[in-house]
PDB file of C-alpha atoms in Angstrom:
ATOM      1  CA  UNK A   1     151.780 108.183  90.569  1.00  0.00           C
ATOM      2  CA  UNK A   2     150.575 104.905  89.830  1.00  0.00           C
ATOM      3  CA  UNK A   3     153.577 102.951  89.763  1.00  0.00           C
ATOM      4  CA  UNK A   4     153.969 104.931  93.620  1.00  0.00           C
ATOM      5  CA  UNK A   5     150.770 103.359  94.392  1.00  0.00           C
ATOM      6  CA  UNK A   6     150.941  99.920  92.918  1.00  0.00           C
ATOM      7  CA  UNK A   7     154.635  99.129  94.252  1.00  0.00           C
ATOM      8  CA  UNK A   8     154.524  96.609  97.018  1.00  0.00           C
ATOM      9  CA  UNK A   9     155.184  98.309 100.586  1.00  0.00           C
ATOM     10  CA  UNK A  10     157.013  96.691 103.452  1.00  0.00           C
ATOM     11  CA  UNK A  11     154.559  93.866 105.039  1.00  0.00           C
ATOM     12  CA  UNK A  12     151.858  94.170 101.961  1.00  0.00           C
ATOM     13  CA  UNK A  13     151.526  91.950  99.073  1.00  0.00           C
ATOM     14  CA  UNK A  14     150.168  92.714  95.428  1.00  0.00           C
ATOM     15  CA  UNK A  15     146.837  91.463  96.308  1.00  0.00           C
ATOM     16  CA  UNK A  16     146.321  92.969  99.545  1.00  0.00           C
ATOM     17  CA  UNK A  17     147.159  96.407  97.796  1.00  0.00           C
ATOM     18  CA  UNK A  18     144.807  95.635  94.501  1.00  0.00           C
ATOM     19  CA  UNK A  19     141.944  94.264  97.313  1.00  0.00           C
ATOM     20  CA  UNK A  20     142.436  97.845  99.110  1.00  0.00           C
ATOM     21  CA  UNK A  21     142.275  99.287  95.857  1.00  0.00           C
ATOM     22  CA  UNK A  22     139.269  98.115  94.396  1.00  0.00           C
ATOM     23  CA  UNK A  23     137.678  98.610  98.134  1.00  0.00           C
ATOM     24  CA  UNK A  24     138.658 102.134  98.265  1.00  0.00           C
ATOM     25  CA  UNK A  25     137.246 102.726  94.333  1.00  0.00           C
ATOM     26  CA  UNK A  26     134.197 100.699  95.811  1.00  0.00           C
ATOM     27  CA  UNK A  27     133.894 103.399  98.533  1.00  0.00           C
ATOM     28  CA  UNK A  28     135.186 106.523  96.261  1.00  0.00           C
ATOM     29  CA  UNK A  29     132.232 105.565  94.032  1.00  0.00           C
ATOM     30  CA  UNK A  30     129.652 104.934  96.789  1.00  0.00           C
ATOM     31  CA  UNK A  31     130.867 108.633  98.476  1.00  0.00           C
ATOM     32  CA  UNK A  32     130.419 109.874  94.990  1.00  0.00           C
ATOM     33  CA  UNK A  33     126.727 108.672  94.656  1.00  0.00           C
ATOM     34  CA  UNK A  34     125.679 110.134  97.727  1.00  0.00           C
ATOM     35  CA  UNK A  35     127.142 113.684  98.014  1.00  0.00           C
ATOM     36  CA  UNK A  36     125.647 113.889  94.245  1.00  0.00           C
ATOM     37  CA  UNK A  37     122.076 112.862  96.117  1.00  0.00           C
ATOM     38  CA  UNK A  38     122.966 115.413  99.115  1.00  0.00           C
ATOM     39  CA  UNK A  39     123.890 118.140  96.668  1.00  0.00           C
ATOM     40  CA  UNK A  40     120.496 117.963  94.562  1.00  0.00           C
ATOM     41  CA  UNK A  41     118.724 118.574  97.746  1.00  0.00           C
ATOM     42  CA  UNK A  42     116.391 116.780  95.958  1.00  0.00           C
ATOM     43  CA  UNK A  43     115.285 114.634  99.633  1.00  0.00           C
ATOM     44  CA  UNK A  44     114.167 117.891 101.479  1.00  0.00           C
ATOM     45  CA  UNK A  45     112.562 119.610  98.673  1.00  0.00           C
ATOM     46  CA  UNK A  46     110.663 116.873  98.022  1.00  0.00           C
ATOM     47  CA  UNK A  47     109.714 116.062 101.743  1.00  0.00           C
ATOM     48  CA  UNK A  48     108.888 120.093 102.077  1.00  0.00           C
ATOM     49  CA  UNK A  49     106.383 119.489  98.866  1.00  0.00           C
ATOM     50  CA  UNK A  50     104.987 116.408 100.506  1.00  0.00           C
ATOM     51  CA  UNK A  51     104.412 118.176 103.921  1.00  0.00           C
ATOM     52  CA  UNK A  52     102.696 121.529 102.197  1.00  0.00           C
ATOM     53  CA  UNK A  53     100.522 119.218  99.576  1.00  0.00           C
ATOM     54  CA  UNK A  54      99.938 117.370 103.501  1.00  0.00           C
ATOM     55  CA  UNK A  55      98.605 121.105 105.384  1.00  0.00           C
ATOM     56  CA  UNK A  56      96.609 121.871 102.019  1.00  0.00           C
ATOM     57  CA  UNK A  57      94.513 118.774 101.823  1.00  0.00           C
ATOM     58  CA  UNK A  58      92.150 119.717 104.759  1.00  0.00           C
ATOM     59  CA  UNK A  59      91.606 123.521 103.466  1.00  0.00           C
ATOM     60  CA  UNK A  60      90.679 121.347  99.759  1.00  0.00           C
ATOM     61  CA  UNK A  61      88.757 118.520 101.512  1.00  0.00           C
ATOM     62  CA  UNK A  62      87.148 121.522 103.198  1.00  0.00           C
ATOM     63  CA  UNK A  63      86.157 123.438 100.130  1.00  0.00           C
ATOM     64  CA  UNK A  64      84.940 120.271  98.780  1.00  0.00           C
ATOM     65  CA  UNK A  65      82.522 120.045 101.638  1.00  0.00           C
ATOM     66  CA  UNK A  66      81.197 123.749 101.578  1.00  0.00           C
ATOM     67  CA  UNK A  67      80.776 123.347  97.580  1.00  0.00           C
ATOM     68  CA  UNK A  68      78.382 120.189  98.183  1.00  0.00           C
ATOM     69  CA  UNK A  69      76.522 122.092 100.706  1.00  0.00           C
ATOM     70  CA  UNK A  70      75.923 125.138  98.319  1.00  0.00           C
ATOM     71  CA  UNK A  71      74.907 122.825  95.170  1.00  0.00           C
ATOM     72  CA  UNK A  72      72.594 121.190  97.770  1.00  0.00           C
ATOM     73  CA  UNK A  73      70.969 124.720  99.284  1.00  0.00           C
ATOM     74  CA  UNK A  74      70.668 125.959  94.829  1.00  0.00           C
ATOM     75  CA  UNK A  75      68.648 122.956  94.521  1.00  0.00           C
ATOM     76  CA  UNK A  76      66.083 123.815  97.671  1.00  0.00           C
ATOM     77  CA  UNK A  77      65.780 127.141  96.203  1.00  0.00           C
ATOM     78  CA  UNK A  78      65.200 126.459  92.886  1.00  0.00           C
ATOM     79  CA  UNK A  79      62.230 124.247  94.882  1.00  0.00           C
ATOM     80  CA  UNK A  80      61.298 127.394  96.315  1.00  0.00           C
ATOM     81  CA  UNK A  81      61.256 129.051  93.607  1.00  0.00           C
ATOM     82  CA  UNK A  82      58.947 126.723  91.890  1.00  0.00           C
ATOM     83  CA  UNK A  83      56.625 126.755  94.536  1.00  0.00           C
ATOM     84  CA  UNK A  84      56.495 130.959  94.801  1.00  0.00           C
ATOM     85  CA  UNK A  85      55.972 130.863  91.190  1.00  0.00           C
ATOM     86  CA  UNK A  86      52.654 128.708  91.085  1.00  0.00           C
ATOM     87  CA  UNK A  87      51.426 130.106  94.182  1.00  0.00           C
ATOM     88  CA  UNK A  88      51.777 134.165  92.458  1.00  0.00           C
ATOM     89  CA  UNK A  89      49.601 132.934  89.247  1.00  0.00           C
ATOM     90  CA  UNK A  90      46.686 133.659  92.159  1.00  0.00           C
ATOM     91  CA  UNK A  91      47.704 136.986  92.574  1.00  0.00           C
ATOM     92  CA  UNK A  92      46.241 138.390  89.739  1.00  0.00           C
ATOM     93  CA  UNK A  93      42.314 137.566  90.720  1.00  0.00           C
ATOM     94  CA  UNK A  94      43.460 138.630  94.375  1.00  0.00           C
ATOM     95  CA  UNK A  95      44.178 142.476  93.140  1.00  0.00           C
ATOM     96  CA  UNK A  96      40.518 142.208  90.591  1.00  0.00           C
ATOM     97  CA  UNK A  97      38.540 141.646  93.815  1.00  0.00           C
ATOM     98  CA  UNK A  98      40.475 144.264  95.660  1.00  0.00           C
ATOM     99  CA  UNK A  99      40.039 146.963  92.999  1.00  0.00           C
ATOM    100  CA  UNK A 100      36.380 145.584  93.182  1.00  0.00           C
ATOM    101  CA  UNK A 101      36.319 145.809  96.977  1.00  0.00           C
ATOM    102  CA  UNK A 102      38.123 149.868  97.080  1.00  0.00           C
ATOM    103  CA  UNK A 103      35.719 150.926  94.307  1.00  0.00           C
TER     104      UNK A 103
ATOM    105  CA  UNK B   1     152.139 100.982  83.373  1.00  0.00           C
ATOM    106  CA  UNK B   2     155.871  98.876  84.035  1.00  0.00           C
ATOM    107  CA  UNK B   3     154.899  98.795  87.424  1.00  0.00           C
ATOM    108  CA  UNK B   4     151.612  96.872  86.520  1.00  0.00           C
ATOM    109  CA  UNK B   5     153.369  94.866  84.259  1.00  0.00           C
ATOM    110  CA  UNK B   6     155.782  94.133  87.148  1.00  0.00           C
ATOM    111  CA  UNK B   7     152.924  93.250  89.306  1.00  0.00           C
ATOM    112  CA  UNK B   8     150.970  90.881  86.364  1.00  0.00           C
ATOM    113  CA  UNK B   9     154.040  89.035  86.417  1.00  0.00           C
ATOM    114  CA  UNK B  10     154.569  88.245  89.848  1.00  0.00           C
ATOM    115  CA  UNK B  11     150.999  87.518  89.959  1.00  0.00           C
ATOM    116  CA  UNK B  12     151.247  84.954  86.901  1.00  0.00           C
ATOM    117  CA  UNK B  13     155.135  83.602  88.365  1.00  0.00           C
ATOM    118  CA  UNK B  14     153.466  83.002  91.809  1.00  0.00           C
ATOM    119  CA  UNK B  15     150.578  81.182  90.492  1.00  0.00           C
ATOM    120  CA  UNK B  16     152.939  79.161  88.838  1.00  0.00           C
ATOM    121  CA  UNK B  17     155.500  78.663  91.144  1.00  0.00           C
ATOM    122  CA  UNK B  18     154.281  77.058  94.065  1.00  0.00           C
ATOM    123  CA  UNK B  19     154.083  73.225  92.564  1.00  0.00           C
ATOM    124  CA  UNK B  20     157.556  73.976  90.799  1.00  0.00           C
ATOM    125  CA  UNK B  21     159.389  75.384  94.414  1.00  0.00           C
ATOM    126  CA  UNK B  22     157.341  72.374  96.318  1.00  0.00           C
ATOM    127  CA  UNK B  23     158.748  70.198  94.265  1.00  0.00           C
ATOM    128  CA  UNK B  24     162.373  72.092  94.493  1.00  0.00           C
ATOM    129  CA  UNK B  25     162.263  72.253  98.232  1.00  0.00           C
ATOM    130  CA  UNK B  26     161.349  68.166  98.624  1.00  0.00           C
ATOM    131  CA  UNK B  27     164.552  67.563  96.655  1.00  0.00           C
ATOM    132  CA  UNK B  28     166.577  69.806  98.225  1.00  0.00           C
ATOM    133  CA  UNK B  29     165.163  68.752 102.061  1.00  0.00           C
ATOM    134  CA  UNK B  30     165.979  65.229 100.857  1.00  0.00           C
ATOM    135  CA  UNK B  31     169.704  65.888 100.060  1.00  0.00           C
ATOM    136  CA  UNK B  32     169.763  67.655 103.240  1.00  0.00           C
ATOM    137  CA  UNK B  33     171.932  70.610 102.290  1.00  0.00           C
ATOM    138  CA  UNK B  34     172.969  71.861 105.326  1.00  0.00           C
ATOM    139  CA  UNK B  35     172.858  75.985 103.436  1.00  0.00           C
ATOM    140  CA  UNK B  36     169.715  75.801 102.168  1.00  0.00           C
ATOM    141  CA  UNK B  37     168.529  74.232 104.763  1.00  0.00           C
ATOM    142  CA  UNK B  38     167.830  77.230 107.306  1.00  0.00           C
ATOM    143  CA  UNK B  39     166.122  79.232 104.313  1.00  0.00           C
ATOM    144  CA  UNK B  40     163.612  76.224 103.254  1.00  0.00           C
ATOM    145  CA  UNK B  41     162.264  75.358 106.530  1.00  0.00           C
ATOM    146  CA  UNK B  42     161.532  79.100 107.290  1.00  0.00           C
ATOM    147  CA  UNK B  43     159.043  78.910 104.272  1.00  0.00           C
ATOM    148  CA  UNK B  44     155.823  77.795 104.864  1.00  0.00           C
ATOM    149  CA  UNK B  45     154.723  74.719 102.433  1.00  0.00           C
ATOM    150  CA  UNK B  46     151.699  76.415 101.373  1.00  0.00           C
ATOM    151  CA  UNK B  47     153.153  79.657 100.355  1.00  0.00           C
ATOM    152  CA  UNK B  48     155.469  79.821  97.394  1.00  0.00           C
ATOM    153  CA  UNK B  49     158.992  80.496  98.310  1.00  0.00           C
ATOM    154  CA  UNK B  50     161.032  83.939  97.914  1.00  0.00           C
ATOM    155  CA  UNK B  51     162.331  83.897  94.196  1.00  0.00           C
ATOM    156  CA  UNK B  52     165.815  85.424  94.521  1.00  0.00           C
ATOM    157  CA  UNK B  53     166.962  87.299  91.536  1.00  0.00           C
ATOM    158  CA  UNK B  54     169.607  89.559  90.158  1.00  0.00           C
ATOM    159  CA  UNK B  55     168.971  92.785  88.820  1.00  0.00           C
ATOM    160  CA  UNK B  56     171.581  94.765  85.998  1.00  0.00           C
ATOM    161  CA  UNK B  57     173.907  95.808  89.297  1.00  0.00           C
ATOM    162  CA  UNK B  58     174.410  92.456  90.584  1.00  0.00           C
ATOM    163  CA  UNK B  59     172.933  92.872  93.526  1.00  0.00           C
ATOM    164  CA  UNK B  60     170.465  89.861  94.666  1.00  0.00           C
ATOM    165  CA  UNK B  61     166.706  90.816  95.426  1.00  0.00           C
ATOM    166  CA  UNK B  62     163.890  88.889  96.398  1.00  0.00           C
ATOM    167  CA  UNK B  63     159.860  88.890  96.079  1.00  0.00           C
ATOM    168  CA  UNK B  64     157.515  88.491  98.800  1.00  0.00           C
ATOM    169  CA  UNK B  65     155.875  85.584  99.130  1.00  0.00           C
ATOM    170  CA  UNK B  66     151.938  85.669  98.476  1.00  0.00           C
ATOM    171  CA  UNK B  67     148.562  83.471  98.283  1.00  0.00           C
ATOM    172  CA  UNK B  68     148.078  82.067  95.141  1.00  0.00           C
ATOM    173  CA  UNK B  69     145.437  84.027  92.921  1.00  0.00           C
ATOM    174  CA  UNK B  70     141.773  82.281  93.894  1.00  0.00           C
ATOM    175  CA  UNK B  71     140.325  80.391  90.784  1.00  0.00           C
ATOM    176  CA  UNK B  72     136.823  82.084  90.811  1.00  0.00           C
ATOM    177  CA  UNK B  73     137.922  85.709  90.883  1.00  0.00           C
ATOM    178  CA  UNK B  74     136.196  86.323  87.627  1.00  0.00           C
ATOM    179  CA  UNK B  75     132.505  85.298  89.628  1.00  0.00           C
ATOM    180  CA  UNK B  76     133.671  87.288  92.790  1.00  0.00           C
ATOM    181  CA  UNK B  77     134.705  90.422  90.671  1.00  0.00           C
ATOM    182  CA  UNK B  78     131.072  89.903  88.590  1.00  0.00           C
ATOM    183  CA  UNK B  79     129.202  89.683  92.188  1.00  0.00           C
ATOM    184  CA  UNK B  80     130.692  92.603  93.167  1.00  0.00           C
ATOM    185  CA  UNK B  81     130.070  94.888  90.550  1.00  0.00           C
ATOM    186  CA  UNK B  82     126.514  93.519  90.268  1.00  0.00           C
ATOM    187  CA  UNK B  83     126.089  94.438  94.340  1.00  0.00           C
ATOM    188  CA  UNK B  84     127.109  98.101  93.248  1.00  0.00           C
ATOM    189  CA  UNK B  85     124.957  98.008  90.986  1.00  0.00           C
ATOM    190  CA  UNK B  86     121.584  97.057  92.784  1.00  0.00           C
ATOM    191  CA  UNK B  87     122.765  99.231  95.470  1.00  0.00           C
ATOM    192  CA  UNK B  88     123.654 102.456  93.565  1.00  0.00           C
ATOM    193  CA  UNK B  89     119.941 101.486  91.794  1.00  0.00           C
ATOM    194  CA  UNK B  90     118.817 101.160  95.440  1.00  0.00           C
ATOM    195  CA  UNK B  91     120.262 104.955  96.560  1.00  0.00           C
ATOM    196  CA  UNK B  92     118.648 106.452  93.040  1.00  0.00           C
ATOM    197  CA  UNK B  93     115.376 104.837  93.784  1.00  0.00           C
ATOM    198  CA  UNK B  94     114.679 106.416  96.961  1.00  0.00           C
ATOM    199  CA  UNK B  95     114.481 109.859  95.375  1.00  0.00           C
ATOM    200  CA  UNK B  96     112.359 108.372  92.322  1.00  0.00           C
ATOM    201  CA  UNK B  97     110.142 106.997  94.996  1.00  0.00           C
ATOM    202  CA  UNK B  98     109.693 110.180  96.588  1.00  0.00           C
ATOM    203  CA  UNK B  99     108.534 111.904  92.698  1.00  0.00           C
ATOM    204  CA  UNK B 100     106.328 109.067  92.360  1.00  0.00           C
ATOM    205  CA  UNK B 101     104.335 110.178  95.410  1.00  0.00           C
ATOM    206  CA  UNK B 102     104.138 113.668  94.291  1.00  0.00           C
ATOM    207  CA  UNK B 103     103.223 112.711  90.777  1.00  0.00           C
ATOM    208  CA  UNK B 104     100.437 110.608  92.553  1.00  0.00           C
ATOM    209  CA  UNK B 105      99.271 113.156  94.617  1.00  0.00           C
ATOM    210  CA  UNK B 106      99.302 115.830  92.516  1.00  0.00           C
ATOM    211  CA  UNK B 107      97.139 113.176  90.254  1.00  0.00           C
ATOM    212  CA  UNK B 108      94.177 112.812  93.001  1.00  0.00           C
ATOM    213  CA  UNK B 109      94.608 116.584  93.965  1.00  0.00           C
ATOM    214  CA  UNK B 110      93.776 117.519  90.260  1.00  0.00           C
ATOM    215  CA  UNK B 111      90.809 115.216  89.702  1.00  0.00           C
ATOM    216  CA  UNK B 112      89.738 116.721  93.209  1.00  0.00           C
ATOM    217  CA  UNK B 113      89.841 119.962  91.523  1.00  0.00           C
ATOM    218  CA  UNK B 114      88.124 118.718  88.896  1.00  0.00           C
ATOM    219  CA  UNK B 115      85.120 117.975  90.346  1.00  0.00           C
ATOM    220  CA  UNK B 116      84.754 120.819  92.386  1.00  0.00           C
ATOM    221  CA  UNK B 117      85.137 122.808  89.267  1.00  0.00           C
ATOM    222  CA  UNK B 118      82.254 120.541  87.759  1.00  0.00           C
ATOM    223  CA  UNK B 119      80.171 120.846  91.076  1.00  0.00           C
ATOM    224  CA  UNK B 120      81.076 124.790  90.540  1.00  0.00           C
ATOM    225  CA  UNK B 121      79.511 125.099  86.779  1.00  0.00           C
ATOM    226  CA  UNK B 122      76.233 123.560  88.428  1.00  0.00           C
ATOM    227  CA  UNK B 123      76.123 125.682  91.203  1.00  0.00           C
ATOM    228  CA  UNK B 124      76.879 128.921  88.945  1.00  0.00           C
ATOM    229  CA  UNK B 125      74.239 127.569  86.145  1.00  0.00           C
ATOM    230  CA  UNK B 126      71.903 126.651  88.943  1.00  0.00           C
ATOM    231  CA  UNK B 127      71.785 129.984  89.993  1.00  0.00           C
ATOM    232  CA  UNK B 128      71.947 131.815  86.807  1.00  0.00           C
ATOM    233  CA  UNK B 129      68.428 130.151  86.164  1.00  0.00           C
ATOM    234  CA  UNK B 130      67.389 131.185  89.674  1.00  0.00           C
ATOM    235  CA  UNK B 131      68.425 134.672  88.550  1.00  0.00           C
ATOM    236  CA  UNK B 132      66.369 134.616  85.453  1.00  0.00           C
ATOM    237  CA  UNK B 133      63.118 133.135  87.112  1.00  0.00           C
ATOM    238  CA  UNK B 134      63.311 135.342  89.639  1.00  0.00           C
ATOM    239  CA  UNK B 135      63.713 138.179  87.106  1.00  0.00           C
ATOM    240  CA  UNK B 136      60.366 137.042  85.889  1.00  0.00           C
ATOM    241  CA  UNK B 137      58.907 136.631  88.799  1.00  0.00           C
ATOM    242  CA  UNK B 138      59.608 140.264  89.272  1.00  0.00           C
ATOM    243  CA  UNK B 139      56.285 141.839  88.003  1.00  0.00           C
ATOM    244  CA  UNK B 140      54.165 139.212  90.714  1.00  0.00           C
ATOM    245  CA  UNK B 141      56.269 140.525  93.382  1.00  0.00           C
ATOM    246  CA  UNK B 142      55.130 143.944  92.007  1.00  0.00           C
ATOM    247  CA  UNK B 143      51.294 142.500  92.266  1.00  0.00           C
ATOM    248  CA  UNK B 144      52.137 141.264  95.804  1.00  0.00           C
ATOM    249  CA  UNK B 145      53.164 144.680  96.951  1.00  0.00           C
ATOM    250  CA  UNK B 146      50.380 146.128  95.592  1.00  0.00           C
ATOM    251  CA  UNK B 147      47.895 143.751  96.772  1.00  0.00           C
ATOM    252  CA  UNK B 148      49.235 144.487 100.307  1.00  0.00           C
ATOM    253  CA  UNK B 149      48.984 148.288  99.918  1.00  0.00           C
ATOM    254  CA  UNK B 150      45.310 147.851  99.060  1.00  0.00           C
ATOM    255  CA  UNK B 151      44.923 145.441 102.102  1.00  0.00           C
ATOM    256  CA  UNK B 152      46.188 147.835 103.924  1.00  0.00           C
ATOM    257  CA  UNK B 153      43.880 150.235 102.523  1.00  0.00           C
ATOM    258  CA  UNK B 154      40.827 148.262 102.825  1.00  0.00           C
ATOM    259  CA  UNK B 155      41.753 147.801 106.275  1.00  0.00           C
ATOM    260  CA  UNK B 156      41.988 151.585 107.140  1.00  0.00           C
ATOM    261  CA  UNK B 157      38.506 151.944 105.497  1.00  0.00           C
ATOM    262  CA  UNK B 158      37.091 148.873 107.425  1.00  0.00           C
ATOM    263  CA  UNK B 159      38.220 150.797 110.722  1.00  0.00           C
ATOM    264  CA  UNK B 160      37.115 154.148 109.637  1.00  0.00           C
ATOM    265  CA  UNK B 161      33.681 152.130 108.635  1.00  0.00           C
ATOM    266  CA  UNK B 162      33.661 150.112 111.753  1.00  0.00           C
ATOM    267  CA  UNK B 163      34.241 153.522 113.922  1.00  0.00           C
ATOM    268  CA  UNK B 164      31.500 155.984 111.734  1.00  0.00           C
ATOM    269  CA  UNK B 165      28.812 153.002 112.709  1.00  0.00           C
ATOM    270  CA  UNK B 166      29.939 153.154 116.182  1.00  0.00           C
ATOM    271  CA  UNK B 167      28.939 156.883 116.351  1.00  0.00           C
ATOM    272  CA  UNK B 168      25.906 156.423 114.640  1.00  0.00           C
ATOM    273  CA  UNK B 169      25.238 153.408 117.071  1.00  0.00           C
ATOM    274  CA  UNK B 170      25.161 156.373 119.629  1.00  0.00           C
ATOM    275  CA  UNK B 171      23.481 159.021 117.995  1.00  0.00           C
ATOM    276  CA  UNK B 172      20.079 156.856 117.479  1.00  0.00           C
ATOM    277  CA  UNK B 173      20.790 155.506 121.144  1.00  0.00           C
ATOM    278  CA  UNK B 174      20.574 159.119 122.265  1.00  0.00           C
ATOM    279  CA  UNK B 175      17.822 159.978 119.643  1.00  0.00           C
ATOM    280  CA  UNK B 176      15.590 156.924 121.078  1.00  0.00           C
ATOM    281  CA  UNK B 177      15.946 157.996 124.683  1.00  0.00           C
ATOM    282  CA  UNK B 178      15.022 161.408 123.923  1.00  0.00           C
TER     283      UNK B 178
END
């Protein structure tokens, strides 16, 4: 098979045929290369992960948002809280002068 | 394998040749044999001249003439393989390219997570104390309802008071006319 291939045709020298050679090799190898890319799929399944990681960043940036806001409205109510609990420590001469008052 | 043996040696006999045959064909132009002649002023003088030959049955063959072999092949043949190289590095780095920016978003998506889980434990802590002080806060409430039930109370009695007087307002009105 090589000697078939490497004779010299009608109207083609040596060179000519080792220049086609080593251009068709070139091109054999280049083919080679990319149907091994193409066959990995490995271009779309990693454009597909890009675009979902893409559609979930506003749902995180989102929940990011809302979690801020609740850590903000814990810290008015433990405010609150603080202020109910000074305010009850009254309560207890309130209900003596009532039970004096319904005697 | 002959057949690239064949071809190595036409290569090597061509590279050769051409000063030898130039040399030949000045001679023979200058004797000016009329047989040759025809053959020798078809060839070109850049291009070595057909090498006739015998072969085992006697009959006469020729080779093709060719370019002579260029003198930097060895630099051409390294430039070319180093091309395929950068580009076949070029094809493979478009796909490492591509994990790069997942690895790098994944990266910011995590620490993202990260401190919304921190922000979480806060919130959950926050309100675990809120829990527990309101727990406590529990028997106050208690007072508070029971304060307003005697409010309440003392209200009722205030209007039953406030009513009774009224009546008795009357009473001594009518009393005083009489």
């Amino acid at each position: 098979m090589a000697s078939a291939e490497t004779q010299p045709r009608f109207g083609q020298s040596v060179k000519g045929l080792l220049s086609d050679k080593v251009g068709s090799c070139s091109g054999d190898v280049i083919a080679l290369t990319r149907q091994v890319l193409k066959g990995s799929r490995s271009q779309e399944l990693l454009g597909q992960a890009a675009r979902n990681m893409v559609i979930q960043e506003d749902a995180i940036l989102h929940s990011e948002d809302s979690l801020r806001k609740m850590s903000i409205i814990t810290t008015h109510l433990q405010y609150q809280q603080e202020a109910i609990q000074k305010n009850v420590e009254h309560s207890k001469n309130l209900q003596d002068q009532l039970r004096h008052l319904l005697k | 394998m002959a057949a690239t043996g064949d071809d190595a040696a036409a290569m090597d006999s061509i590279s050769r040749a051409p000063a030898a045959h130039l040399a030949a064909l000045n001679a023979a132009a200058s004797l000016s044999c009329p047989a040759e002649a025809p053959e020798d002023v078809a060839e070109s003088p850049a291009v070595a001249p057909k090498k006739p030959s015998t072969n085992s049955d006697g009959v006469e063959t020729a080779e093709e003439a060719v370019e002579p072999a260029e003198s930097d092949i060895n630099e051409l043949c390294t430039d070319m393989f180093e091309k395929m190289s950068v580009f076949l590095q070029g094809e493979l780095t478009g796909t490492c390219e591509d994990y790069r920016l997942l690895e790098n978003m994944n990266k910011i998506t995590s620490l993202k997570y990260m401190e919304m889980k921190d922000i979480s434990i806060n919130i959950s802590r926050n309100l675990q104390d809120l829990n527990n002080k309101y727990v406590s806060l529990q028997p106050y409430l208690d007072q508070i309802n029971q304060i307003e039930e005697q409010v309440s109370s003392l209200e009722q009695a205030a209007y039953k008071l406030d009513a009774y007087s009224k009546k008795l307002e009357a009473r001594f009105k009518k009393l005083e006319k009489r």
